[in-house]
Amino acid sequence: MDLFRMELYKILRRRPIWWLLTALLAFCVLWISAWASEEDTVVDGVRYHGTEAIERDREIARQWEGVLTVEKLQEILDTYGLAVNERAEWESPRGGNWVSRYATNMLTDFLSRDAHDGADFLDEEALTRTVWELERYAPHFCYMENANMLYEATFTVNLLVLLLITFALTPVFTEEYRCKTAPLIAGCERGRKKIAGIKIAAAVVFSLGMYVLVDIVLLLIFIAYYGCDWMAGGACLVNWIAVPRYMGLAIWQAYLLQFFWGMLGILVMVAVSLFFSVLCKQTFLAMAGSLLFLGGGYVLPVILMQFRVPRWLMRLTGWAFECNPYYLMTSVSRGSYLGELWRLLLIAVLLVGVQYAVRERWGRQEG
């Protein structure tokens, strides 16, 4: 336990980590605060702004809570009318409250129009698709303002967490080489591989702690402004959930699923960062290798899509990057080539294999 605390302290003692973490948390506060300050709604001809607009919209939305149907959407529009922009510009304020804006988006072509000062009701084919989806999932309707943006913010912040973890962990082994303490560690009573295991454990605890801390802070800030009503909403009512088997869930269930996949992404990033740290012996090279792995998970498939490569090669490439943290962070919105159980098995094999490689490499280097 003393060695574990020492290794954890060696990671945490780096001041730049705390500066970056502070900046990241401040970024979360400023981002959500900026959203809330821009909210506006019109109730009985009076326009409200900021947190006052949020409270008024929440009050109105509670009157319409329950299973969402096309009939309910039509009742909302009959009550409040269409919510369109006052001028033909996206930046200009829309009329109506949040409930009327949501119903307008669902039943009209407002979002797809080049001019945004009006809206026409959906044609029969589009309306039939909307009816079918609502009948299939029977989603719960409630106040969900910016629930989509919360996912985007979480994804962006988690990518920054991955970069922070890479910055913090790549020196774990390279620092021992640079400071010439590796030969001393090799002669320790605990043994080289056991000490490597302790380093890995400290890195995992640090990284998961950072991930949980940042995500919880971001969520709490969002709840402080927008409340918890959105959590009960149907997942099919937010556009960041694209996997059909997840669309019948509540938003909070989909959010927890994404949190779980994100945690696996963190573990993969820990494993990769430590592998390059013990392999390269230089912090700069270790960080470059880790970032290439992270970026390659997005860039390489995009590059291959520009060429006429065989379908089997595209699928094989997709499988190869199923464990990439970038894709794991988007599991609920993007889906995967593999089934969930196969993907979990692939991740488990990767994590065990990399841990074994790190311990063996460390042992051979100092043997």
Tab-separated table of C-alpha atoms in Angstrom:
chain	number	residue	atom	x	y	z
A	1	MET	CA	0.000	0.000	0.000
A	2	ASP	CA	2.881	2.374	0.726
A	3	LEU	CA	4.304	1.776	-2.757
A	4	PHE	CA	0.878	2.334	-4.299
A	5	ARG	CA	0.481	5.654	-2.479
A	6	MET	CA	3.978	6.655	-3.563
A	7	GLU	CA	3.260	5.884	-7.228
A	8	LEU	CA	-0.048	7.720	-7.064
A	9	TYR	CA	1.688	10.693	-5.459
A	10	LYS	CA	4.297	10.715	-8.229
A	11	ILE	CA	1.500	11.188	-10.750
A	12	LEU	CA	-0.429	13.764	-8.723
A	13	ARG	CA	2.562	15.886	-7.715
A	14	ARG	CA	2.951	17.337	-11.200
A	15	ARG	CA	1.548	20.861	-10.977
A	16	PRO	CA	0.643	21.168	-14.671
A	17	ILE	CA	-1.904	18.382	-14.151
A	18	TRP	CA	-3.719	20.442	-11.537
A	19	TRP	CA	-3.546	23.576	-13.692
A	20	LEU	CA	-5.033	21.679	-16.626
A	21	LEU	CA	-7.715	20.093	-14.433
A	22	THR	CA	-8.660	23.488	-13.003
A	23	ALA	CA	-8.849	24.956	-16.500
A	24	LEU	CA	-11.010	22.028	-17.651
A	25	LEU	CA	-13.468	22.418	-14.769
A	26	ALA	CA	-13.625	26.176	-15.346
A	27	PHE	CA	-14.320	25.471	-19.006
A	28	CYS	CA	-17.262	23.258	-17.977
A	29	VAL	CA	-18.707	26.001	-15.780
A	30	LEU	CA	-18.321	28.702	-18.416
A	31	TRP	CA	-19.722	26.539	-21.211
A	32	ILE	CA	-22.926	25.533	-19.410
A	33	SER	CA	-23.348	29.029	-17.999
A	34	ALA	CA	-23.123	30.458	-21.516
A	35	TRP	CA	-25.919	28.137	-22.673
A	36	ALA	CA	-28.149	29.083	-19.770
A	37	SER	CA	-27.593	32.809	-20.239
A	38	GLU	CA	-28.733	32.569	-23.875
A	39	GLU	CA	-32.026	30.821	-23.142
A	40	ASP	CA	-35.152	32.787	-23.981
A	41	THR	CA	-38.854	32.030	-24.081
A	42	VAL	CA	-42.098	33.859	-24.714
A	43	VAL	CA	-45.017	33.338	-22.313
A	44	ASP	CA	-48.232	35.374	-22.673
A	45	GLY	CA	-46.434	37.855	-24.904
A	46	VAL	CA	-43.609	38.430	-22.407
A	47	ARG	CA	-40.062	37.357	-23.298
A	48	TYR	CA	-37.912	35.885	-20.533
A	49	HIS	CA	-34.159	35.324	-20.610
A	50	GLY	CA	-31.566	33.173	-18.864
A	51	THR	CA	-32.492	31.108	-15.827
A	52	GLU	CA	-35.897	32.784	-15.615
A	53	ALA	CA	-36.700	31.491	-19.113
A	54	ILE	CA	-35.614	27.990	-18.071
A	55	GLU	CA	-37.927	28.019	-15.044
A	56	ARG	CA	-40.901	29.207	-17.087
A	57	ASP	CA	-40.283	26.539	-19.735
A	58	ARG	CA	-39.995	23.827	-17.079
A	59	GLU	CA	-43.312	24.904	-15.558
A	60	ILE	CA	-45.061	24.747	-18.927
A	61	ALA	CA	-43.460	21.417	-19.878
A	62	ARG	CA	-44.724	19.765	-16.664
A	63	GLN	CA	-48.292	20.325	-17.870
A	64	TRP	CA	-47.575	18.149	-20.918
A	65	GLU	CA	-45.541	15.372	-19.331
A	66	GLY	CA	-46.369	11.801	-20.244
A	67	VAL	CA	-46.230	9.504	-23.249
A	68	LEU	CA	-45.679	11.574	-26.365
A	69	THR	CA	-48.039	11.140	-29.308
A	70	VAL	CA	-48.700	13.074	-32.476
A	71	GLU	CA	-52.058	14.046	-31.004
A	72	LYS	CA	-50.315	15.616	-28.002
A	73	LEU	CA	-47.939	17.493	-30.279
A	74	GLN	CA	-50.902	18.800	-32.260
A	75	GLU	CA	-52.631	19.879	-29.040
A	76	ILE	CA	-49.515	21.807	-28.073
A	77	LEU	CA	-49.513	23.655	-31.389
A	78	ASP	CA	-53.244	24.319	-31.108
A	79	THR	CA	-52.602	25.837	-27.678
A	80	TYR	CA	-49.472	27.889	-28.344
A	81	GLY	CA	-49.201	28.104	-32.124
A	82	LEU	CA	-46.119	27.570	-34.264
A	83	ALA	CA	-42.795	28.717	-32.827
A	84	VAL	CA	-40.769	30.306	-35.622
A	85	ASN	CA	-38.064	32.938	-35.837
A	86	GLU	CA	-39.208	36.529	-35.770
A	87	ARG	CA	-36.904	37.178	-38.745
A	88	ALA	CA	-35.474	34.862	-41.374
A	89	GLU	CA	-32.242	34.288	-39.459
A	90	TRP	CA	-31.115	31.444	-37.199
A	91	GLU	CA	-29.654	33.962	-34.773
A	92	SER	CA	-32.934	35.794	-34.257
A	93	PRO	CA	-35.097	34.710	-31.289
A	94	ARG	CA	-37.873	32.210	-31.901
A	95	GLY	CA	-41.379	32.872	-30.730
A	96	GLY	CA	-43.193	30.633	-28.272
A	97	ASN	CA	-42.021	28.603	-25.312
A	98	TRP	CA	-39.828	25.493	-25.358
A	99	VAL	CA	-42.802	23.121	-25.616
A	100	SER	CA	-44.176	24.886	-28.690
A	101	ARG	CA	-40.699	25.034	-30.223
A	102	TYR	CA	-40.259	21.294	-29.729
A	103	ALA	CA	-43.679	20.493	-31.226
A	104	THR	CA	-42.914	22.785	-34.166
A	105	ASN	CA	-39.650	20.959	-34.811
A	106	MET	CA	-41.393	17.570	-34.662
A	107	LEU	CA	-44.434	18.299	-36.866
A	108	THR	CA	-43.135	20.843	-39.377
A	109	ASP	CA	-40.248	21.406	-41.770
A	110	PHE	CA	-38.948	24.386	-39.794
A	111	LEU	CA	-35.470	22.906	-39.192
A	112	SER	CA	-34.949	22.060	-42.860
A	113	ARG	CA	-36.071	25.383	-44.331
A	114	ASP	CA	-33.565	27.829	-45.761
A	115	ALA	CA	-35.718	30.712	-44.534
A	116	HIS	CA	-36.589	30.349	-40.862
A	117	ASP	CA	-39.455	32.775	-40.464
A	118	GLY	CA	-42.143	30.171	-41.161
A	119	ALA	CA	-42.942	26.459	-41.253
A	120	ASP	CA	-45.187	24.020	-43.108
A	121	PHE	CA	-46.566	20.822	-41.627
A	122	LEU	CA	-44.910	17.541	-42.605
A	123	ASP	CA	-46.138	15.706	-45.655
A	124	GLU	CA	-47.993	12.427	-45.203
A	125	GLU	CA	-44.922	10.204	-45.621
A	126	ALA	CA	-42.815	12.100	-43.070
A	127	LEU	CA	-45.722	12.278	-40.626
A	128	THR	CA	-46.262	8.521	-40.939
A	129	ARG	CA	-42.622	7.907	-39.978
A	130	THR	CA	-42.996	10.146	-36.939
A	131	VAL	CA	-46.191	8.356	-35.858
A	132	TRP	CA	-44.541	4.953	-36.311
A	133	GLU	CA	-41.521	5.927	-34.189
A	134	LEU	CA	-43.631	7.373	-31.385
A	135	GLU	CA	-45.907	4.326	-31.334
A	136	ARG	CA	-42.928	1.955	-31.351
A	137	TYR	CA	-41.051	3.513	-28.427
A	138	ALA	CA	-43.865	5.295	-26.539
A	139	PRO	CA	-41.332	7.843	-25.212
A	140	HIS	CA	-41.897	9.909	-22.084
A	141	PHE	CA	-42.112	13.624	-22.871
A	142	CYS	CA	-40.722	16.240	-20.471
A	143	TYR	CA	-38.496	19.309	-20.438
A	144	MET	CA	-35.350	18.361	-22.388
A	145	GLU	CA	-33.836	21.678	-23.379
A	146	ASN	CA	-30.155	21.220	-24.308
A	147	ALA	CA	-30.116	17.485	-23.490
A	148	ASN	CA	-28.489	17.054	-26.896
A	149	MET	CA	-25.904	19.676	-26.073
A	150	LEU	CA	-25.078	17.953	-22.787
A	151	TYR	CA	-23.975	14.883	-24.733
A	152	GLU	CA	-21.835	16.980	-27.070
A	153	ALA	CA	-20.290	18.771	-24.100
A	154	THR	CA	-19.622	15.477	-22.323
A	155	PHE	CA	-17.976	14.011	-25.416
A	156	THR	CA	-15.793	17.096	-25.927
A	157	VAL	CA	-14.789	17.264	-22.270
A	158	ASN	CA	-13.983	13.542	-22.188
A	159	LEU	CA	-11.680	13.945	-25.183
A	160	LEU	CA	-9.869	16.621	-23.184
A	161	VAL	CA	-9.729	14.212	-20.233
A	162	LEU	CA	-8.081	11.644	-22.524
A	163	LEU	CA	-5.440	14.223	-23.445
A	164	LEU	CA	-4.928	15.076	-19.779
A	165	ILE	CA	-4.506	11.396	-18.927
A	166	THR	CA	-1.992	10.943	-21.744
A	167	PHE	CA	-0.011	13.948	-20.502
A	168	ALA	CA	-0.048	12.596	-16.935
A	169	LEU	CA	0.763	8.937	-17.622
A	170	THR	CA	3.358	8.893	-20.377
A	171	PRO	CA	6.103	9.904	-17.867
A	172	VAL	CA	5.245	6.998	-15.504
A	173	PHE	CA	8.009	4.765	-16.880
A	174	THR	CA	10.023	7.246	-18.952
A	175	GLU	CA	10.685	9.302	-15.835
A	176	GLU	CA	12.412	6.317	-14.242
A	177	TYR	CA	14.717	6.037	-17.252
A	178	ARG	CA	15.381	9.774	-17.382
A	179	CYS	CA	16.176	10.033	-13.674
A	180	LYS	CA	18.226	6.821	-13.835
A	181	THR	CA	16.185	5.298	-11.007
A	182	ALA	CA	15.203	2.264	-13.100
A	183	PRO	CA	18.283	0.228	-12.057
A	184	LEU	CA	17.467	0.886	-8.400
A	185	ILE	CA	13.880	-0.260	-8.880
A	186	ALA	CA	15.147	-3.403	-10.607
A	187	GLY	CA	16.832	-4.461	-7.377
A	188	CYS	CA	13.843	-3.830	-5.133
A	189	GLU	CA	12.614	-6.642	-2.934
A	190	ARG	CA	9.141	-6.490	-4.476
A	191	GLY	CA	10.485	-7.360	-7.927
A	192	ARG	CA	10.298	-5.519	-11.202
A	193	LYS	CA	6.995	-6.928	-12.453
A	194	LYS	CA	5.200	-6.362	-9.149
A	195	ILE	CA	6.295	-2.744	-9.141
A	196	ALA	CA	5.067	-2.418	-12.717
A	197	GLY	CA	1.702	-3.773	-11.536
A	198	ILE	CA	1.592	-1.149	-8.778
A	199	LYS	CA	2.358	1.590	-11.314
A	200	ILE	CA	-0.471	0.332	-13.516
A	201	ALA	CA	-2.897	0.263	-10.563
A	202	ALA	CA	-1.992	3.844	-9.577
A	203	ALA	CA	-2.468	5.001	-13.180
A	204	VAL	CA	-5.896	3.354	-13.364
A	205	VAL	CA	-7.064	4.901	-10.083
A	206	PHE	CA	-5.840	8.358	-11.127
A	207	SER	CA	-7.433	8.176	-14.582
A	208	LEU	CA	-10.813	6.844	-13.505
A	209	GLY	CA	-10.854	9.399	-10.690
A	210	MET	CA	-10.283	12.225	-13.184
A	211	TYR	CA	-12.945	10.869	-15.533
A	212	VAL	CA	-15.581	10.469	-12.827
A	213	LEU	CA	-14.780	13.850	-11.250
A	214	VAL	CA	-15.009	15.839	-14.483
A	215	ASP	CA	-18.146	14.084	-15.738
A	216	ILE	CA	-19.956	14.462	-12.413
A	217	VAL	CA	-19.018	18.141	-12.162
A	218	LEU	CA	-20.262	18.739	-15.715
A	219	LEU	CA	-23.515	16.899	-14.999
A	220	LEU	CA	-24.099	18.748	-11.711
A	221	ILE	CA	-23.528	22.116	-13.377
A	222	PHE	CA	-26.049	21.205	-16.066
A	223	ILE	CA	-28.579	20.038	-13.451
A	224	ALA	CA	-28.053	23.241	-11.438
A	225	TYR	CA	-29.264	25.263	-14.437
A	226	TYR	CA	-31.691	22.921	-16.196
A	227	GLY	CA	-32.943	20.610	-13.450
A	228	CYS	CA	-33.386	16.828	-13.580
A	229	ASP	CA	-36.619	16.649	-15.611
A	230	TRP	CA	-34.819	15.685	-18.830
A	231	MET	CA	-33.502	12.428	-17.345
A	232	ALA	CA	-36.947	10.797	-17.562
A	233	GLY	CA	-37.376	11.708	-21.232
A	234	GLY	CA	-37.438	9.050	-23.931
A	235	ALA	CA	-34.074	8.434	-25.560
A	236	CYS	CA	-35.604	8.476	-29.047
A	237	LEU	CA	-36.522	12.145	-28.518
A	238	VAL	CA	-32.884	13.298	-28.524
A	239	ASN	CA	-30.862	13.125	-31.703
A	240	TRP	CA	-27.558	11.968	-30.206
A	241	ILE	CA	-28.879	8.428	-29.735
A	242	ALA	CA	-28.772	6.584	-33.043
A	243	VAL	CA	-28.548	2.921	-31.989
A	244	PRO	CA	-32.063	1.422	-32.355
A	245	ARG	CA	-31.808	-0.873	-29.326
A	246	TYR	CA	-31.053	2.133	-27.116
A	247	MET	CA	-33.889	4.323	-28.369
A	248	GLY	CA	-36.493	2.646	-26.194
A	249	LEU	CA	-34.583	3.604	-23.049
A	250	ALA	CA	-34.923	6.673	-20.878
A	251	ILE	CA	-32.307	9.368	-21.377
A	252	TRP	CA	-30.721	8.657	-17.998
A	253	GLN	CA	-30.259	5.000	-18.962
A	254	ALA	CA	-28.612	5.931	-22.263
A	255	TYR	CA	-26.430	8.444	-20.398
A	256	LEU	CA	-25.245	5.754	-17.963
A	257	LEU	CA	-24.498	3.408	-20.853
A	258	GLN	CA	-22.378	6.082	-22.494
A	259	PHE	CA	-20.650	6.726	-19.163
A	260	PHE	CA	-19.792	3.010	-18.937
A	261	TRP	CA	-18.385	2.861	-22.471
A	262	GLY	CA	-16.464	6.052	-21.770
A	263	MET	CA	-14.934	4.419	-18.700
A	264	LEU	CA	-13.721	1.560	-20.889
A	265	GLY	CA	-12.265	4.158	-23.253
A	266	ILE	CA	-10.347	5.643	-20.332
A	267	LEU	CA	-8.946	2.224	-19.405
A	268	VAL	CA	-7.803	1.635	-22.984
A	269	MET	CA	-6.100	5.047	-23.037
A	270	VAL	CA	-4.350	4.206	-19.755
A	271	ALA	CA	-3.103	0.921	-21.195
A	272	VAL	CA	-1.848	2.520	-24.421
A	273	SER	CA	-0.145	5.424	-22.638
A	274	LEU	CA	1.689	3.079	-20.270
A	275	PHE	CA	2.675	0.780	-23.127
A	276	PHE	CA	4.298	3.612	-25.065
A	277	SER	CA	5.836	4.920	-21.838
A	278	VAL	CA	7.658	1.671	-21.127
A	279	LEU	CA	8.448	1.084	-24.798
A	280	CYS	CA	9.848	4.465	-25.854
A	281	LYS	CA	11.834	5.518	-22.780
A	282	GLN	CA	11.324	9.165	-23.819
A	283	THR	CA	8.249	11.085	-22.725
A	284	PHE	CA	7.869	12.998	-25.986
A	285	LEU	CA	7.913	9.822	-28.078
A	286	ALA	CA	5.557	8.059	-25.682
A	287	MET	CA	3.091	10.930	-25.859
A	288	ALA	CA	3.338	11.097	-29.642
A	289	GLY	CA	2.645	7.370	-29.951
A	290	SER	CA	-0.345	7.582	-27.618
A	291	LEU	CA	-1.843	10.525	-29.488
A	292	LEU	CA	-1.295	8.812	-32.837
A	293	PHE	CA	-3.233	5.825	-31.538
A	294	LEU	CA	-6.063	8.056	-30.340
A	295	GLY	CA	-6.208	10.156	-33.508
A	296	GLY	CA	-5.734	7.185	-35.804
A	297	GLY	CA	-8.969	5.673	-34.568
A	298	TYR	CA	-10.813	8.534	-36.239
A	299	VAL	CA	-8.537	9.569	-39.092
A	300	LEU	CA	-7.680	6.201	-40.673
A	301	PRO	CA	-11.281	5.009	-41.279
A	302	VAL	CA	-12.129	8.446	-42.724
A	303	ILE	CA	-9.158	8.220	-45.096
A	304	LEU	CA	-10.087	4.708	-46.188
A	305	MET	CA	-13.631	5.875	-46.935
A	306	GLN	CA	-12.222	8.200	-49.591
A	307	PHE	CA	-10.933	5.234	-51.567
A	308	ARG	CA	-12.659	2.248	-53.085
A	309	VAL	CA	-11.368	-0.332	-50.662
A	310	PRO	CA	-13.024	-3.753	-50.351
A	311	ARG	CA	-15.874	-3.989	-47.902
A	312	TRP	CA	-14.091	-6.699	-45.950
A	313	LEU	CA	-11.121	-4.356	-45.437
A	314	MET	CA	-13.395	-1.595	-44.165
A	315	ARG	CA	-15.047	-4.038	-41.781
A	316	LEU	CA	-11.688	-5.357	-40.619
A	317	THR	CA	-10.530	-1.773	-40.038
A	318	GLY	CA	-13.729	-1.111	-38.115
A	319	TRP	CA	-13.070	-4.101	-35.888
A	320	ALA	CA	-9.478	-2.965	-35.335
A	321	PHE	CA	-10.673	0.365	-33.982
A	322	GLU	CA	-13.583	-0.902	-31.900
A	323	CYS	CA	-11.365	-0.463	-28.847
A	324	ASN	CA	-10.174	3.021	-29.744
A	325	PRO	CA	-11.174	5.495	-27.001
A	326	TYR	CA	-12.640	7.882	-29.600
A	327	TYR	CA	-15.137	5.258	-30.746
A	328	LEU	CA	-15.852	4.033	-27.237
A	329	MET	CA	-16.801	7.593	-26.271
A	330	THR	CA	-19.436	7.576	-29.044
A	331	SER	CA	-20.820	4.063	-28.564
A	332	VAL	CA	-24.408	5.119	-27.874
A	333	SER	CA	-24.576	7.633	-30.695
A	334	ARG	CA	-22.557	5.750	-33.311
A	335	GLY	CA	-22.937	2.077	-32.510
A	336	SER	CA	-20.293	-0.485	-33.480
A	337	TYR	CA	-19.452	-3.131	-36.045
A	338	LEU	CA	-19.357	-5.819	-33.371
A	339	GLY	CA	-22.042	-6.928	-30.945
A	340	GLU	CA	-21.654	-5.640	-27.409
A	341	LEU	CA	-20.430	-8.941	-25.937
A	342	TRP	CA	-17.822	-9.410	-28.670
A	343	ARG	CA	-16.708	-5.835	-28.227
A	344	LEU	CA	-16.346	-6.260	-24.463
A	345	LEU	CA	-14.348	-9.444	-25.055
A	346	LEU	CA	-12.080	-7.621	-27.498
A	347	ILE	CA	-11.522	-4.812	-24.983
A	348	ALA	CA	-10.767	-7.320	-22.208
A	349	VAL	CA	-8.208	-9.113	-24.402
A	350	LEU	CA	-6.579	-5.785	-25.281
A	351	LEU	CA	-6.359	-4.621	-21.662
A	352	VAL	CA	-4.972	-7.934	-20.383
A	353	GLY	CA	-2.544	-8.184	-23.306
A	354	VAL	CA	-1.201	-4.663	-22.888
A	355	GLN	CA	-0.821	-5.094	-19.127
A	356	TYR	CA	1.139	-8.287	-19.711
A	357	ALA	CA	3.301	-6.587	-22.348
A	358	VAL	CA	4.049	-3.636	-20.057
A	359	ARG	CA	5.094	-5.899	-17.172
A	360	GLU	CA	7.223	-8.106	-19.416
A	361	ARG	CA	8.864	-5.182	-21.175
A	362	TRP	CA	9.691	-3.486	-17.882
A	363	GLY	CA	11.124	-6.723	-16.530
A	364	ARG	CA	13.304	-7.376	-19.595
A	365	GLN	CA	14.607	-3.830	-19.764
A	366	GLU	CA	15.904	-3.997	-16.222
A	367	GLY	CA	16.852	-7.619	-16.259
